[in-house]
Amino acid sequence: MISHPATPLRGIAEVPGDKSISHRALILGALTVGETRISGLLEGEDVLATAAAMRAFGADVIREGDGVWAVHGVGVGGFAEPEDVIDCGNAGTGVRLIMGAMATSPIRATFTGDASLRSRPMGRVTGPIELFGAASYGRTGGLLPMTVVGARNPVPVRYRVPMPSAQVKSAVLLAGLNAPGETVVIEAEATRDHTERMLAGFGAALAIDDTAEGRVITLTGQPELRPTEIAVPRDPSSAAFPVAAALIVEGSDITVPNIGLNPTRAGLFETLRDMGADLTYENMREVAGEPVADLRARFSPEMKGIEVPPERAPSMIDEYPILSVVAASAEGQTVMRGVKELRVKESDRIDAMARGLEANGVSIEEEDDMLSVTGLGPKRVPGGGEASSRLDHRIAMAFACLGMGAKAAVRIDDAGPIATSFPVFEDLMNGLGARLARSNR
Ligand code: S3P
């Protein structure tokens, strides 16, 4: 993909449904007897892989229309043993949550994924599910392909999540669903809480206490989940791309409607406002217990680099790639600390951003746990270079946005991964005024 400097971005950007919530809706629907109806489901490759996996575990998963799906589940503990390998594609959330969900049923399943997923650590999930009585056999280093043998007589677990990870927390809670008694998960820093909210929505007994040691979540096992209707909100992590592009492309003024501003997800928008972005929340309202707003973003030539508060990292963990693109256009240094989890995402996102920014004339500094970008402000990002997307949708979209605000086009070696989370990205951005083109080189 080649991203030429954009014309002013203007209009309404209707971004797709939330990826995190979409995975969870399908998985919890599959664990519920009766019909769970879902609207606004993200129909990206990651979520479609989870839908296929839920069918393989015995649920009926039916697409009824655009984003409208029905799931007839098998109930807690009702998963059947899949007849074939479960291929989760590029989706870390998919594979880790599904491993948790099947770990306390007396079945075994073998999981694999694409080259990116096969290089990502699974030990962070197999460790805790072994405490329930499950076993796992993967490649050296806890890598996929991996077979998980579910516990025949699961015991409940008390587990302190050692890194800030909503995927690990969620895997433990989903495993706890089919263990008798109380499963307790403790997280030192709050991460996205969609699993907790959705479990409560399906009628599970769940208590959350904020204590000196962190957030303590207590789940009572073996509940009878009640089917429900889920309207998936639009994804703030996808909204981040048109918002960021509008801030750095001269003359832009866009609105991104209906974006969830759950505090565990909204860290990027707060950070952009701290940098001086002209980003406003319009029509603030509450939908299904979540704060929602229309985001209005306008060209912001006055943005300044800042030190991003490290405690904000869990609420914007997927947004550091696009933040570093905005930082390249702001004036002065933006320092991002406490970000070493970025090294084990779909790619090593610190390295991917550092190399691609350098190739396009932006200076960076990098440590194991830190990325700092020296913004060019009014001098503008030169562009003219190539960036490698490394099987990582957010890296591909971040560099597409870099090209929109740069002096010369930015080339991305492979835009294919964008389809995992934002299949309409190219058309949507070009509809606003971007100039994304495909190259045959
Ligand atoms: C996610 C959690 C985060 C995030 C990922 C989605 C989730 O991963 O990066 O894109 O839906 O729970 P970690 O749990 O590894 O931080």
Coordinates of C-alpha atoms and ligand atoms in Angstrom, one line a residue:
M1 CA 0.0 0.0 0.0
I2 CA 1.2 3.5 -0.8
S3 CA -0.1 6.4 1.4
H4 CA 0.2 9.6 -0.5
P5 CA -0.1 12.9 1.4
A6 CA -3.8 13.3 1.9
T7 CA -6.2 16.1 1.0
P8 CA -8.0 17.5 4.0
L9 CA -9.9 14.8 5.8
R10 CA -13.6 15.6 6.2
G11 CA -16.8 13.8 7.0
I12 CA -18.1 11.1 9.2
A13 CA -16.0 8.0 9.9
E14 CA -18.2 5.0 10.9
V15 CA -15.6 2.6 12.2
P16 CA -16.3 -1.1 12.8
G17 CA -17.4 -2.9 16.0
D18 CA -15.1 -3.4 18.9
K19 CA -12.8 -6.4 18.5
S20 CA -12.4 -7.2 22.2
I21 CA -16.2 -7.2 22.8
S22 CA -16.9 -9.1 19.6
H23 CA -14.7 -12.0 20.6
R24 CA -16.2 -12.1 24.0
A25 CA -19.8 -12.0 22.7
L26 CA -19.2 -15.1 20.6
I27 CA -17.5 -17.0 23.3
L28 CA -19.9 -16.2 26.1
G29 CA -22.8 -16.8 23.7
A30 CA -21.3 -20.3 23.0
L31 CA -21.3 -21.0 26.7
T32 CA -24.9 -20.1 27.2
V33 CA -28.0 -22.3 26.5
G34 CA -30.5 -20.4 24.3
E35 CA -30.1 -17.7 21.7
T36 CA -27.6 -14.8 22.2
R37 CA -28.3 -12.1 19.6
I38 CA -25.4 -9.8 18.6
S39 CA -25.5 -6.7 16.5
G40 CA -22.6 -4.5 15.4
L41 CA -20.2 -7.5 15.5
L42 CA -16.8 -6.8 13.9
E43 CA -16.6 -9.0 10.8
G44 CA -12.8 -9.0 10.6
E45 CA -10.6 -12.0 10.2
D46 CA -9.8 -12.3 13.9
V47 CA -13.4 -12.5 15.0
L48 CA -14.4 -14.7 12.2
A49 CA -11.8 -17.2 13.4
T50 CA -13.4 -17.1 16.8
A51 CA -16.8 -17.7 15.3
A52 CA -15.5 -20.8 13.4
A53 CA -13.8 -22.0 16.6
M54 CA -17.1 -21.8 18.6
R55 CA -18.8 -23.9 15.9
A56 CA -16.0 -26.5 16.3
F57 CA -16.7 -26.6 20.0
G58 CA -20.3 -27.4 19.3
A59 CA -22.2 -24.0 19.2
D60 CA -24.5 -22.9 16.4
V61 CA -23.2 -19.6 15.2
I62 CA -25.3 -18.0 12.4
R63 CA -24.7 -14.8 10.5
E64 CA -28.1 -13.2 9.8
G65 CA -27.0 -10.0 8.2
D66 CA -24.4 -7.2 8.3
G67 CA -22.9 -7.5 11.8
V68 CA -26.0 -9.3 13.0
W69 CA -25.3 -12.8 14.4
A70 CA -27.1 -15.4 16.5
V71 CA -25.4 -17.9 18.8
H72 CA -27.0 -21.0 20.2
G73 CA -24.7 -22.1 22.9
V74 CA -24.0 -25.4 24.6
G75 CA -23.9 -24.1 28.2
V76 CA -21.1 -23.8 30.8
G77 CA -19.1 -27.1 30.7
G78 CA -20.9 -28.2 27.5
F79 CA -18.1 -27.7 24.9
A80 CA -17.6 -30.7 22.6
E81 CA -14.2 -31.9 21.6
P82 CA -13.2 -30.3 18.2
E83 CA -12.6 -32.8 15.4
D84 CA -9.8 -30.7 13.9
V85 CA -7.1 -28.2 14.8
I86 CA -8.4 -24.8 15.8
D87 CA -6.8 -22.1 13.7
C88 CA -7.1 -18.7 15.4
G89 CA -5.3 -16.9 12.6
N90 CA -3.7 -13.7 13.9
A91 CA -5.8 -13.4 17.0
G92 CA -4.1 -13.5 20.4
T93 CA -7.3 -12.5 22.1
G94 CA -9.1 -15.3 20.3
V95 CA -6.7 -18.1 21.2
R96 CA -6.0 -17.1 24.8
L97 CA -9.7 -16.6 25.7
I98 CA -10.7 -19.9 24.0
M99 CA -8.0 -21.8 25.8
G100 CA -9.3 -20.5 29.1
A101 CA -12.9 -21.3 28.1
M102 CA -12.2 -24.9 27.3
A103 CA -9.6 -25.6 30.1
T104 CA -12.1 -26.8 32.6
S105 CA -14.0 -29.2 30.4
P106 CA -12.9 -32.9 29.9
I107 CA -11.9 -32.4 26.2
R108 CA -8.7 -31.7 24.4
A109 CA -8.1 -29.2 21.6
T110 CA -5.1 -28.3 19.5
F111 CA -4.6 -24.7 18.6
T112 CA -2.5 -22.9 15.9
G113 CA -2.3 -19.6 14.1
D114 CA -0.4 -17.6 11.6
A115 CA 3.3 -16.9 11.8
S116 CA 2.8 -13.9 14.1
L117 CA 0.5 -15.9 16.6
R118 CA 2.9 -18.9 16.5
S119 CA 5.6 -16.6 17.8
R120 CA 3.6 -15.2 20.8
P121 CA 3.9 -16.4 24.3
M122 CA 1.1 -18.8 25.5
G123 CA 2.7 -19.6 28.8
R124 CA 1.0 -16.6 30.4
V125 CA -2.3 -18.5 29.9
T126 CA -1.2 -22.2 30.2
G127 CA 0.4 -21.3 33.6
P128 CA -2.8 -20.4 35.3
I129 CA -5.0 -22.9 33.5
E130 CA -2.7 -25.7 34.8
L131 CA -3.7 -24.5 38.3
F132 CA -7.3 -25.5 37.5
G133 CA -6.0 -29.0 36.5
A134 CA -5.6 -28.6 32.8
A135 CA -2.4 -29.6 30.9
S136 CA -0.8 -28.2 27.8
Y137 CA 1.7 -29.4 25.2
G138 CA 3.1 -26.8 22.9
R139 CA 6.4 -26.1 21.1
T140 CA 9.5 -25.2 23.1
G141 CA 9.0 -21.9 24.8
G142 CA 5.2 -22.3 25.1
L143 CA 4.5 -21.6 21.5
L144 CA 1.7 -22.7 19.2
P145 CA 0.8 -25.2 17.9
M146 CA -0.3 -26.4 21.3
T147 CA -2.7 -29.0 22.6
V148 CA -4.6 -28.2 25.8
V149 CA -6.1 -31.1 27.8
G150 CA -9.0 -29.7 29.8
A151 CA -9.3 -30.6 33.5
R152 CA -11.7 -33.5 34.2
N153 CA -12.2 -32.4 37.9
P154 CA -11.4 -28.7 37.9
V155 CA -10.6 -26.9 41.1
P156 CA -11.1 -23.2 41.6
V157 CA -8.1 -20.9 41.6
R158 CA -6.9 -17.7 43.2
Y159 CA -4.5 -16.1 40.7
R160 CA -2.6 -12.8 40.6
V161 CA -2.0 -11.8 37.0
P162 CA 1.8 -11.1 36.8
M163 CA 1.6 -8.6 33.9
P164 CA -1.1 -6.1 32.9
S165 CA -3.1 -8.3 30.6
A166 CA -6.8 -8.4 30.0
Q167 CA -6.4 -11.6 27.9
V168 CA -4.8 -13.5 30.8
K169 CA -7.4 -12.1 33.3
S170 CA -10.2 -13.1 30.9
A171 CA -8.8 -16.6 30.3
V172 CA -8.7 -17.3 34.0
L173 CA -12.3 -16.0 34.5
L174 CA -13.6 -18.1 31.6
A175 CA -11.8 -21.2 33.0
G176 CA -13.3 -20.4 36.4
L177 CA -16.8 -20.6 34.9
N178 CA -16.7 -24.4 35.0
A179 CA -14.8 -24.8 38.3
P180 CA -17.0 -25.3 41.4
G181 CA -16.6 -22.6 44.1
E182 CA -15.0 -19.2 43.8
T183 CA -12.3 -18.3 41.4
V184 CA -10.4 -15.1 42.3
V185 CA -8.4 -13.1 39.9
I186 CA -6.3 -10.2 41.1
E187 CA -4.8 -7.5 38.9
A188 CA -2.4 -4.9 40.1
E189 CA -3.4 -2.4 37.4
A190 CA -6.9 -2.2 35.9
T191 CA -7.1 -3.5 32.3
R192 CA -10.0 -3.5 30.0
D193 CA -13.0 -4.9 31.9
H194 CA -15.3 -6.2 29.0
T195 CA -15.2 -9.8 30.3
E196 CA -16.4 -8.8 33.8
R197 CA -19.1 -6.5 32.4
M198 CA -20.3 -9.1 29.9
L199 CA -20.2 -12.0 32.5
A200 CA -22.4 -9.9 34.8
G201 CA -24.7 -9.2 31.8
F202 CA -25.1 -12.9 31.2
G203 CA -26.1 -13.4 34.9
A204 CA -22.9 -14.7 36.4
A205 CA -22.2 -13.9 40.1
L206 CA -19.2 -11.6 40.1
A207 CA -17.9 -9.3 42.8
I208 CA -15.2 -6.7 42.2
D209 CA -13.3 -5.0 45.0
D210 CA -10.7 -2.3 44.7
T211 CA -8.1 -3.1 47.4
A212 CA -4.6 -2.2 48.3
E213 CA -3.3 -5.2 46.3
G214 CA -5.3 -4.2 43.3
R215 CA -8.6 -5.1 41.6
V216 CA -9.9 -8.4 43.1
I217 CA -12.5 -10.2 41.0
T218 CA -14.4 -13.0 42.5
L219 CA -16.4 -15.3 40.3
T220 CA -18.8 -18.0 41.5
G221 CA -18.3 -21.0 39.3
Q222 CA -20.9 -23.1 37.4
P223 CA -23.5 -20.4 36.9
E224 CA -26.4 -20.9 34.5
L225 CA -25.7 -18.1 32.0
R226 CA -28.8 -16.4 30.6
P227 CA -28.9 -15.6 26.9
T228 CA -28.9 -11.8 26.2
E229 CA -28.8 -9.2 23.4
I230 CA -25.4 -7.6 22.8
A231 CA -25.1 -4.3 20.8
V232 CA -21.3 -4.1 20.2
P233 CA -20.1 -0.5 20.4
R234 CA -17.7 0.8 17.8
D235 CA -14.0 0.2 18.5
P236 CA -12.0 3.0 20.1
S237 CA -8.8 1.3 18.9
S238 CA -10.1 1.6 15.3
A239 CA -11.4 5.1 15.8
A240 CA -7.8 6.1 16.8
F241 CA -6.7 5.9 13.2
P242 CA -9.0 8.4 11.5
V243 CA -8.8 10.6 14.7
A244 CA -5.0 10.7 14.5
A245 CA -5.0 11.3 10.8
A246 CA -7.3 14.3 11.1
L247 CA -5.1 15.8 13.7
I248 CA -2.0 15.8 11.5
V249 CA -3.5 16.5 8.0
E250 CA -3.9 20.2 7.3
G251 CA -7.5 21.4 7.0
S252 CA -9.1 18.3 8.4
D253 CA -12.3 18.1 10.4
I254 CA -14.0 14.7 11.0
T255 CA -16.5 13.2 13.3
V256 CA -16.3 9.5 14.5
P257 CA -19.7 8.7 16.0
N258 CA -20.6 6.3 18.8
I259 CA -17.3 5.6 20.3
G260 CA -17.1 3.8 23.7
L261 CA -15.1 5.8 26.2
N262 CA -14.8 3.1 28.8
P263 CA -12.0 4.4 31.0
T264 CA -10.1 1.2 30.5
R265 CA -9.9 2.0 26.8
A266 CA -9.8 5.7 26.4
G267 CA -6.2 6.5 27.3
L268 CA -5.1 7.6 23.9
F269 CA -7.8 10.3 23.6
E270 CA -6.8 11.8 26.9
T271 CA -3.2 11.7 25.9
L272 CA -3.9 13.5 22.6
R273 CA -5.9 16.1 24.5
D274 CA -2.9 16.5 26.9
M275 CA -0.7 17.1 23.8
G276 CA -3.0 20.0 22.7
A277 CA -5.1 18.1 20.1
D278 CA -8.4 19.7 19.0
L279 CA -10.4 16.6 19.9
T280 CA -13.8 17.0 21.5
Y281 CA -16.3 14.6 22.9
E282 CA -19.8 15.5 21.6
N283 CA -23.2 14.1 22.7
M284 CA -21.7 12.4 25.7
R285 CA -24.2 9.7 26.7
E286 CA -24.5 6.3 28.3
V287 CA -25.3 3.1 26.3
A288 CA -25.6 -0.2 28.1
G289 CA -23.8 1.1 31.1
E290 CA -20.8 2.4 29.0
P291 CA -19.9 6.1 28.4
V292 CA -20.2 6.8 24.6
A293 CA -19.5 10.0 22.6
D294 CA -19.1 11.2 19.1
L295 CA -15.4 12.2 18.6
R296 CA -14.7 15.4 16.7
A297 CA -11.1 15.8 15.5
R298 CA -9.7 18.8 13.7
F299 CA -6.2 19.6 12.3
S300 CA -4.0 20.5 15.3
P301 CA -0.8 22.2 14.3
E302 CA 0.0 23.3 17.8
M303 CA 0.4 19.8 19.4
K304 CA 3.4 19.4 21.8
G305 CA 5.3 16.3 22.8
I306 CA 4.7 15.0 26.3
E307 CA 5.8 12.3 28.8
V308 CA 2.9 9.8 28.6
P309 CA 2.0 8.8 32.2
P310 CA 3.1 5.1 32.4
E311 CA 0.1 4.2 34.5
R312 CA -2.0 5.0 31.5
A313 CA -0.5 2.2 29.5
P314 CA -3.1 -0.5 30.0
S315 CA -5.9 1.9 28.8
M316 CA -4.1 2.6 25.5
I317 CA -1.8 -0.4 25.0
D318 CA -2.9 -0.9 21.4
E319 CA -2.6 2.8 20.6
Y320 CA 1.1 3.4 21.0
P321 CA 1.8 2.8 17.3
I322 CA -0.6 5.5 16.2
L323 CA 0.4 7.8 19.1
S324 CA 4.0 7.6 17.9
V325 CA 2.8 8.8 14.4
V326 CA 1.0 11.8 16.0
A327 CA 4.1 12.4 18.1
A328 CA 6.2 12.6 14.9
S329 CA 4.1 15.6 13.8
A330 CA 3.9 17.3 17.2
E331 CA 6.6 19.7 18.4
G332 CA 9.3 18.2 20.7
Q333 CA 9.8 14.8 22.3
T334 CA 7.1 12.4 23.3
V335 CA 8.3 9.8 25.7
M336 CA 6.4 6.5 26.2
R337 CA 7.6 4.5 29.2
G338 CA 6.4 1.2 30.8
V339 CA 5.5 -0.2 27.4
K340 CA 7.4 -3.5 27.2
E341 CA 4.2 -5.5 26.6
L342 CA 4.3 -3.9 23.2
R343 CA 7.2 -6.3 22.4
V344 CA 4.8 -9.3 22.5
K345 CA 1.9 -8.1 20.5
E346 CA 1.1 -9.1 16.9
S347 CA 4.7 -7.9 16.3
D348 CA 7.4 -6.3 18.4
R349 CA 5.6 -2.9 18.1
I350 CA 8.5 -0.9 19.6
D351 CA 10.9 -2.2 17.0
A352 CA 8.4 -2.0 14.1
M353 CA 7.6 1.6 14.8
A354 CA 11.2 2.6 15.5
R355 CA 12.4 1.2 12.2
G356 CA 9.6 2.5 10.1
L357 CA 9.7 6.0 11.6
E358 CA 13.5 6.2 11.0
A359 CA 13.0 5.1 7.4
N360 CA 10.7 8.1 7.0
G361 CA 13.0 10.7 8.5
V362 CA 11.8 10.7 12.2
S363 CA 14.3 10.3 15.0
I364 CA 13.5 7.9 17.8
E365 CA 15.2 6.5 20.9
E366 CA 14.4 3.1 22.1
E367 CA 15.0 1.0 25.2
D368 CA 13.5 -2.4 26.2
D369 CA 10.6 -0.7 28.0
M370 CA 10.6 2.8 26.3
L371 CA 10.1 4.5 23.0
S372 CA 10.7 8.2 22.5
V373 CA 9.9 10.1 19.3
T374 CA 11.3 13.5 18.4
G375 CA 8.5 15.4 16.7
L376 CA 9.1 17.6 13.7
G377 CA 6.3 20.1 14.3
P378 CA 6.0 22.6 11.5
K379 CA 9.0 21.2 9.7
R380 CA 6.8 18.2 8.9
V381 CA 7.6 14.5 8.6
P382 CA 9.6 13.9 5.4
G383 CA 8.1 10.4 4.6
G384 CA 9.3 8.9 1.3
G385 CA 10.4 5.6 2.9
E386 CA 9.1 2.1 3.3
A387 CA 7.7 0.5 6.5
S388 CA 7.2 -3.2 7.2
S389 CA 3.9 -4.1 8.7
R390 CA 5.2 -7.5 10.1
L391 CA 1.8 -9.2 10.1
D392 CA 0.5 -6.5 12.4
H393 CA -2.7 -4.6 11.4
R394 CA -2.0 -1.7 13.8
I395 CA 1.5 -1.2 12.4
A396 CA 0.1 -1.1 8.8
M397 CA -2.6 1.4 9.7
A398 CA -0.2 3.6 11.7
F399 CA 2.2 4.0 8.7
A400 CA -0.7 4.6 6.4
C401 CA -1.6 7.6 8.6
L402 CA 2.0 8.7 8.7
G403 CA 1.9 9.0 4.9
M404 CA -1.3 11.1 5.0
G405 CA 0.5 13.8 7.0
A406 CA 4.0 13.6 5.5
K407 CA 5.7 15.6 2.8
A408 CA 6.2 12.4 0.6
A409 CA 4.3 9.1 0.3
V410 CA 4.9 6.3 2.7
R411 CA 5.0 2.7 1.4
I412 CA 3.8 -0.2 3.5
D413 CA 5.1 -3.6 2.4
D414 CA 2.0 -5.6 3.2
A415 CA -1.4 -4.1 4.0
G416 CA -3.1 -7.5 4.2
P417 CA -3.2 -7.6 8.0
I418 CA -5.5 -4.6 8.2
A419 CA -8.4 -7.1 7.4
T420 CA -8.0 -8.7 10.8
S421 CA -9.6 -5.7 12.6
F422 CA -10.6 -3.0 10.2
P423 CA -11.6 -4.5 6.8
V424 CA -13.1 -1.2 5.5
F425 CA -10.1 1.0 6.5
E426 CA -8.9 1.8 2.9
D427 CA -12.3 2.8 1.6
L428 CA -13.3 4.6 4.7
M429 CA -10.1 6.7 4.8
N430 CA -10.2 7.4 1.1
G431 CA -13.8 8.5 1.5
L432 CA -12.6 11.1 4.0
G433 CA -9.8 12.4 1.7
A434 CA -6.9 10.1 2.1
R435 CA -5.0 8.8 -0.9
L436 CA -4.3 5.2 -0.2
A437 CA -3.4 3.1 -3.3
R438 CA -2.3 -0.4 -3.9
S439 CA 1.1 -1.0 -5.6
N440 CA 1.8 -4.0 -7.7
R441 CA 5.5 -3.9 -7.0
Ligands
S3P1 C1 -7.1 -7.5 24.5 C2 -6.2 -7.2 25.4 C3 -4.9 -6.6 25.1 C4 -4.8 -6.0 23.7 C5 -5.5 -6.8 22.7 C6 -7.0 -7.1 23.1 C7 -8.4 -8.1 24.9 O1 -3.9 -7.6 25.1 O2 -3.5 -5.7 23.3 O3 -5.5 -6.2 21.4 O4 -9.4 -8.1 24.1 O5 -8.4 -8.6 26.0 P1 -3.1 -8.1 26.5 O6 -4.1 -8.7 27.4 O7 -2.1 -9.0 26.1 O8 -2.6 -6.8 27.1

